[in-house]
Structures are given as C-alpha cells and as structure tokens.
Short mmCIF file of C-alpha atoms and ligand atoms in Angstrom, two decimals:
data_model
loop_
_atom_site.label_atom_id
_atom_site.label_comp_id
_atom_site.label_asym_id
_atom_site.label_seq_id
_atom_site.Cartn_x
_atom_site.Cartn_y
_atom_site.Cartn_z
CA MET N 13 88.05 115.40 131.68
CA LYS N 14 91.64 114.26 131.33
CA LYS N 15 92.35 112.57 128.01
CA ILE N 16 93.94 109.16 128.30
CA ARG N 17 96.85 108.34 126.03
CA ILE N 18 96.40 105.20 124.00
CA GLY N 19 98.97 103.10 122.21
CA VAL N 20 97.48 101.09 119.36
CA LEU N 21 99.07 97.85 118.14
CA VAL N 22 98.09 96.83 114.61
CA SER N 23 99.04 94.43 111.84
CA GLY N 24 96.74 95.26 108.95
CA ARG N 25 94.17 97.56 107.42
CA GLY N 26 93.33 99.37 110.67
CA SER N 27 89.61 99.96 110.33
CA ASN N 28 89.25 99.68 114.12
CA LEU N 29 92.04 102.23 114.56
CA GLN N 30 90.21 104.51 112.13
CA ALA N 31 86.97 104.22 114.10
CA VAL N 32 88.81 105.24 117.28
CA ILE N 33 90.45 108.20 115.52
CA ASP N 34 87.08 109.28 114.10
CA ASN N 35 85.37 109.05 117.49
CA ILE N 36 88.13 111.13 119.07
CA GLU N 37 87.82 113.76 116.35
CA GLN N 38 84.05 113.86 116.82
CA GLY N 39 84.46 114.44 120.57
CA ARG N 40 83.00 111.10 121.58
CA LEU N 41 86.15 109.76 123.17
CA SER N 42 88.26 111.40 125.91
CA ALA N 43 91.47 109.98 124.53
CA GLU N 44 94.32 110.68 122.19
CA VAL N 45 96.23 108.20 120.11
CA ALA N 46 99.79 108.63 121.35
CA VAL N 47 101.40 106.08 119.03
CA VAL N 48 100.49 103.40 116.50
CA ILE N 49 102.85 100.43 116.32
CA SER N 50 102.78 97.72 113.67
CA ASP N 51 104.68 94.48 113.28
CA GLN N 52 104.03 94.77 109.51
CA ALA N 53 105.81 97.52 107.56
CA GLU N 54 103.08 97.63 104.92
CA ALA N 55 100.11 97.78 107.29
CA PHE N 56 97.61 100.32 105.97
CA ALA N 57 96.94 101.24 109.60
CA LEU N 58 100.33 103.02 109.64
CA GLU N 59 99.19 105.15 106.69
CA ARG N 60 96.02 106.08 108.54
CA ALA N 61 98.10 107.22 111.52
CA ARG N 62 100.56 109.25 109.43
CA LYS N 63 97.66 111.01 107.73
CA ARG N 64 96.57 112.28 111.17
CA HIS N 65 100.15 113.14 112.20
CA ILE N 66 100.12 110.38 114.81
CA PRO N 67 103.54 108.76 115.43
CA ALA N 68 103.52 105.56 113.35
CA VAL N 69 106.20 103.02 114.16
CA HIS N 70 107.09 99.75 112.50
CA ILE N 71 108.79 97.27 114.82
CA SER N 72 109.89 94.32 112.74
CA ALA N 73 109.56 90.85 114.17
CA ALA N 74 112.33 89.64 111.88
CA GLY N 75 115.16 88.26 113.95
CA HIS N 76 112.80 87.67 116.87
CA LYS N 77 111.61 84.22 115.86
CA GLY N 78 111.16 82.23 119.07
CA LYS N 79 112.06 85.32 121.08
CA ARG N 80 108.66 86.80 121.73
CA GLU N 81 109.65 88.30 125.08
CA ALA N 82 112.46 90.28 123.48
CA TYR N 83 110.09 91.59 120.83
CA ASP N 84 107.56 92.58 123.48
CA GLY N 85 110.38 94.41 125.28
CA LEU N 86 110.74 96.61 122.20
CA LEU N 87 107.00 97.28 122.23
CA ILE N 88 107.14 98.28 125.91
CA GLU N 89 110.04 100.62 125.23
CA GLU N 90 108.09 102.39 122.47
CA LEU N 91 104.85 102.52 124.50
CA ARG N 92 106.70 104.03 127.48
CA LYS N 93 108.38 106.58 125.25
CA HIS N 94 104.89 107.86 124.43
CA SER N 95 103.59 107.69 128.05
CA VAL N 96 100.73 105.42 127.14
CA ASP N 97 97.95 104.82 129.72
CA LEU N 98 96.12 102.11 127.78
CA VAL N 99 97.24 99.69 125.07
CA ILE N 100 94.72 98.50 122.51
CA LEU N 101 95.21 95.56 120.19
CA ALA N 102 93.34 96.52 117.03
CA GLY N 103 93.90 93.61 114.69
CA PHE N 104 97.35 92.87 116.09
CA MET N 105 98.03 89.36 114.86
CA ARG N 106 100.82 88.38 117.24
CA ILE N 107 100.46 86.54 120.50
CA ILE N 108 101.81 88.77 123.23
CA THR N 109 103.77 87.45 126.21
CA LYS N 110 103.46 87.98 129.94
CA VAL N 111 106.27 90.53 129.71
CA LEU N 112 103.89 92.95 128.01
CA VAL N 113 100.84 91.86 130.03
CA GLN N 114 102.69 92.47 133.30
CA ALA N 115 103.97 95.85 132.14
CA TYR N 116 100.34 96.98 131.60
CA PRO N 117 98.15 94.92 133.99
CA ASN N 118 94.46 95.34 133.13
CA ARG N 119 95.55 98.11 130.80
CA ILE N 120 95.61 96.15 127.54
CA MET N 121 92.40 95.61 125.58
CA ASN N 122 91.88 93.31 122.62
CA ILE N 123 89.03 93.16 120.12
CA HIS N 124 88.04 89.73 118.89
CA PRO N 125 85.48 88.96 116.15
CA ALA N 126 83.43 86.36 118.05
CA LEU N 127 81.45 86.06 121.25
CA LEU N 128 84.16 84.76 123.57
CA PRO N 129 84.71 82.32 125.16
CA ALA N 130 83.28 80.69 122.02
CA PHE N 131 85.61 80.71 119.02
CA PRO N 132 88.97 81.94 120.27
CA GLY N 133 91.87 82.00 117.82
CA LEU N 134 91.82 82.61 114.08
CA HIS N 135 89.26 82.26 111.23
CA VAL N 136 86.51 82.52 113.78
CA GLN N 137 83.80 83.85 111.48
CA GLN N 138 84.10 80.73 109.30
CA ALA N 139 84.15 78.58 112.44
CA ALA N 140 80.93 80.21 113.66
CA ILE N 141 79.20 79.50 110.32
CA GLU N 142 80.37 75.89 110.29
CA GLN N 143 79.27 75.38 113.89
CA GLY N 144 75.78 76.57 112.97
CA VAL N 145 75.42 79.15 115.73
CA LYS N 146 72.56 81.62 115.19
CA PHE N 147 74.42 84.53 116.74
CA SER N 148 78.00 85.61 116.69
CA GLY N 149 79.49 89.01 117.33
CA CYS N 150 82.51 90.64 118.86
CA THR N 151 84.16 90.99 122.23
CA VAL N 152 86.42 93.58 123.82
CA HIS N 153 88.34 92.08 126.73
CA PHE N 154 91.28 92.86 128.94
CA VAL N 155 94.30 90.83 127.93
CA ASP N 156 95.65 88.31 130.40
CA GLU N 157 98.40 85.74 129.91
CA GLY N 158 96.21 83.41 127.82
CA VAL N 159 95.03 83.79 124.22
CA ASP N 160 91.59 85.46 123.98
CA THR N 161 90.88 84.51 127.61
CA GLY N 162 90.90 87.77 129.59
CA PRO N 163 87.99 89.40 131.45
CA ILE N 164 85.23 90.49 129.09
CA ILE N 165 84.38 94.20 129.03
CA ILE N 166 81.73 94.46 126.33
CA GLN N 167 80.16 92.34 123.62
CA ALA N 168 77.87 92.95 120.66
CA ALA N 169 75.82 90.20 119.03
CA VAL N 170 74.83 89.90 115.38
CA PRO N 171 72.67 87.23 113.72
CA VAL N 172 74.30 84.59 111.54
CA LEU N 173 72.21 84.20 108.39
CA ASP N 174 71.82 81.05 106.31
CA SER N 175 73.18 82.97 103.32
CA ASP N 176 76.32 84.13 105.14
CA THR N 177 79.83 83.61 103.87
CA GLU N 178 82.89 84.27 105.99
CA ASP N 179 83.12 87.71 104.39
CA THR N 180 79.51 88.79 104.87
CA LEU N 181 79.53 87.71 108.51
CA ALA N 182 82.89 89.40 109.12
CA ALA N 183 81.52 92.63 107.62
CA ARG N 184 78.41 92.53 109.83
CA ILE N 185 80.55 91.94 112.91
CA LEU N 186 83.04 94.67 111.94
CA VAL N 187 80.32 97.35 112.04
CA GLN N 188 79.76 96.45 115.70
CA GLU N 189 83.51 96.26 116.44
CA HIS N 190 83.81 99.87 115.40
CA LYS N 191 81.22 100.84 118.02
CA ILE N 192 82.16 98.72 121.01
CA PHE N 193 85.91 99.29 120.99
CA SER N 194 85.44 103.02 121.45
CA ARG N 195 82.77 102.42 124.06
CA ALA N 196 85.13 100.20 126.06
CA ILE N 197 87.91 102.80 125.81
CA GLN N 198 85.56 105.54 126.97
CA LEU N 199 84.42 103.46 129.97
CA PHE N 200 88.09 102.97 130.85
CA ALA N 201 88.78 106.69 130.45
CA GLU N 202 85.90 107.46 132.79
CA GLY N 203 87.36 105.05 135.38
CA ARG N 204 84.22 102.93 135.31
CA LEU N 205 85.76 99.48 134.77
CA ALA N 206 86.64 97.30 137.76
CA VAL N 207 88.09 93.83 137.25
CA GLN N 208 86.78 91.37 139.84
CA GLY N 209 88.22 87.96 139.08
CA ARG N 210 86.93 86.99 135.64
CA ARG N 211 84.29 89.69 135.62
CA VAL N 212 84.51 93.32 134.62
CA VAL N 213 81.99 95.35 136.56
CA VAL N 214 80.89 98.60 134.95
CA SER N 215 79.90 101.29 137.41
CA GLY N 216 76.82 103.20 136.37
CA GLY N 217 76.07 100.42 133.88
CA ARG N 218 72.68 98.93 133.12
CA ALA N 219 70.66 98.00 136.18
CA GLU N 220 68.16 95.93 134.21
CA SER N 221 67.48 94.87 130.70
CA GLY N 222 64.27 93.78 129.06
CA ASP N 223 66.09 93.34 125.78
CA PHE N 224 66.69 89.98 124.27
CA LEU N 225 67.44 88.67 120.85
CA ILE N 226 65.96 85.90 118.78
CA ASN N 227 67.27 84.63 115.44
CA PRO N 228 65.73 83.49 113.11
C1 GAR K 14 89.14 92.71 113.24
O1 GAR K 14 88.04 91.98 112.77
C2 GAR K 14 89.56 92.21 114.61
O2 GAR K 14 88.50 91.82 115.40
C3 GAR K 14 90.41 91.02 114.23
O3 GAR K 14 91.15 91.47 113.11
C4 GAR K 14 90.39 92.43 112.39
C5 GAR K 14 91.24 93.67 112.21
O4 GAR K 14 90.61 94.57 111.36
N1 GAR K 14 91.28 90.65 115.29
C6 GAR K 14 91.62 89.39 115.53
O5 GAR K 14 91.22 88.45 114.88
C7 GAR K 14 92.55 89.21 116.71
N2 GAR K 14 92.80 87.82 116.93
P1 GAR K 14 91.12 96.07 111.23
O6 GAR K 14 92.63 95.98 110.96
O7 GAR K 14 90.38 96.61 110.07
O8 GAR K 14 90.81 96.77 112.52
#
C-alpha cells in the first residue's frame, strides 16, 4: 500500500506526534511524516522530529500579528515543498485561516480534547469538569473554516470522575488521543473516509454496535 505523506503542525510537547511516529515505526500506519512545522521555536515536538531525522521547521509568527493569511501562506509553501498529502494539527495552538483550509480541502485533521461539538476552544478539560458531564473524551475531525467545527471522523469517550482535576482528566483523554489520531490517519490512508455534508462516512466501518457506556 502506498504510504501517504503527512505534514504535522505543532506548538508544544508533541506527544500526539510521537504516537504517530511510533505507530509508523511499528508498521501500524501506512504513512510517513514528511515534515513537522512549529510556530514555537522551543516546541519539544521539533526535538522529537529531529531525533527521527524528520525535517523540523520553525515558522515564527512574529511579524504576522493580524496577518494570519500571510502566515498560513508560509505554512502552505513549506507543506508543498514536502509534497504533503494530509496535514495534521497535533496540538497546534493557532487558528488557521481559509487560505490553508482551501489549499487542503478535507485533507486537514485536528485533534481536540473533548467530545465535540461540546466544549470547543481552550481549557476544555476544566470546562467539562465544571459542567459536570459524566463523560468527556477526544475528537478527530476534518478542519473547515470554523474553529473546532469540521466533520467528525472519530471520537473516544472516557469517564469523568468526581476526583478528577484538569490534569488527571487531560491525562486520561490523552491516552485515547494517541490511539484515535493514528486510526483516523490510517482510515484516510486506506481511502475509507467520505465526507457527506457534516458527516464522515467510514466504508467498511461498524455495521452495528451493542456497546454502550454508563458512568458512574
Ligand atoms: C492535546 O491534548 C490536543 O488534543 C490539544 O493539545 C494537546 C497537545 O498535546 N489540542 C488542542 O487543544 C487544540 N485546540 P501534545 O503536544 O502532547 O500532542
């Protein structure tokens, strides 16, 4: 099977990037990381890439205040240079513009640490605790021109416990993030994802499910 080339946009520690790299190395993902791009020079994710001899690029947002389209133009230039098939946002903490979305229609995926459409935006683990929901989780979705609004590809749910802090809930969710991001990428690589309006239909997906979850 042909390996797809992924471009990974990051801002921080890069544990999701690491999970993707590990899954590729273990033969679970028909993909290669073509380039890792960070808006933060000090992002540990860049270190992780360099360690694996993956091109690691810092594109500074300095001087681009209020000029998001111009910044996204630089991202597109770098992604094209590396012939990327799919862009993944793995803890990329900038809002991207339609310039980038239109350059890669239905070819940009984001991971978000909540069960969208609940809790878009930032500090969502704390928001879930304060709201008193009994489940939260994570979502991989295609990126459209809104913020955390695109068609949902895959979600994983985790219980929210009475004893949870923002950190303990984030850690429980992160374990699932590391699984579902690679799964979504593999489904894309296998050509099994079809976007139909707001829905992403997965060919050869589950026909039925007797599973359900209760908490507490
Ligand atoms: C992850 O929890 C990811 O879901 C979140 O940032 C973290 C990055 O961790 N992304 C967002 O909140 C996007 N709005 P990582 O750098 O270890 O992969």
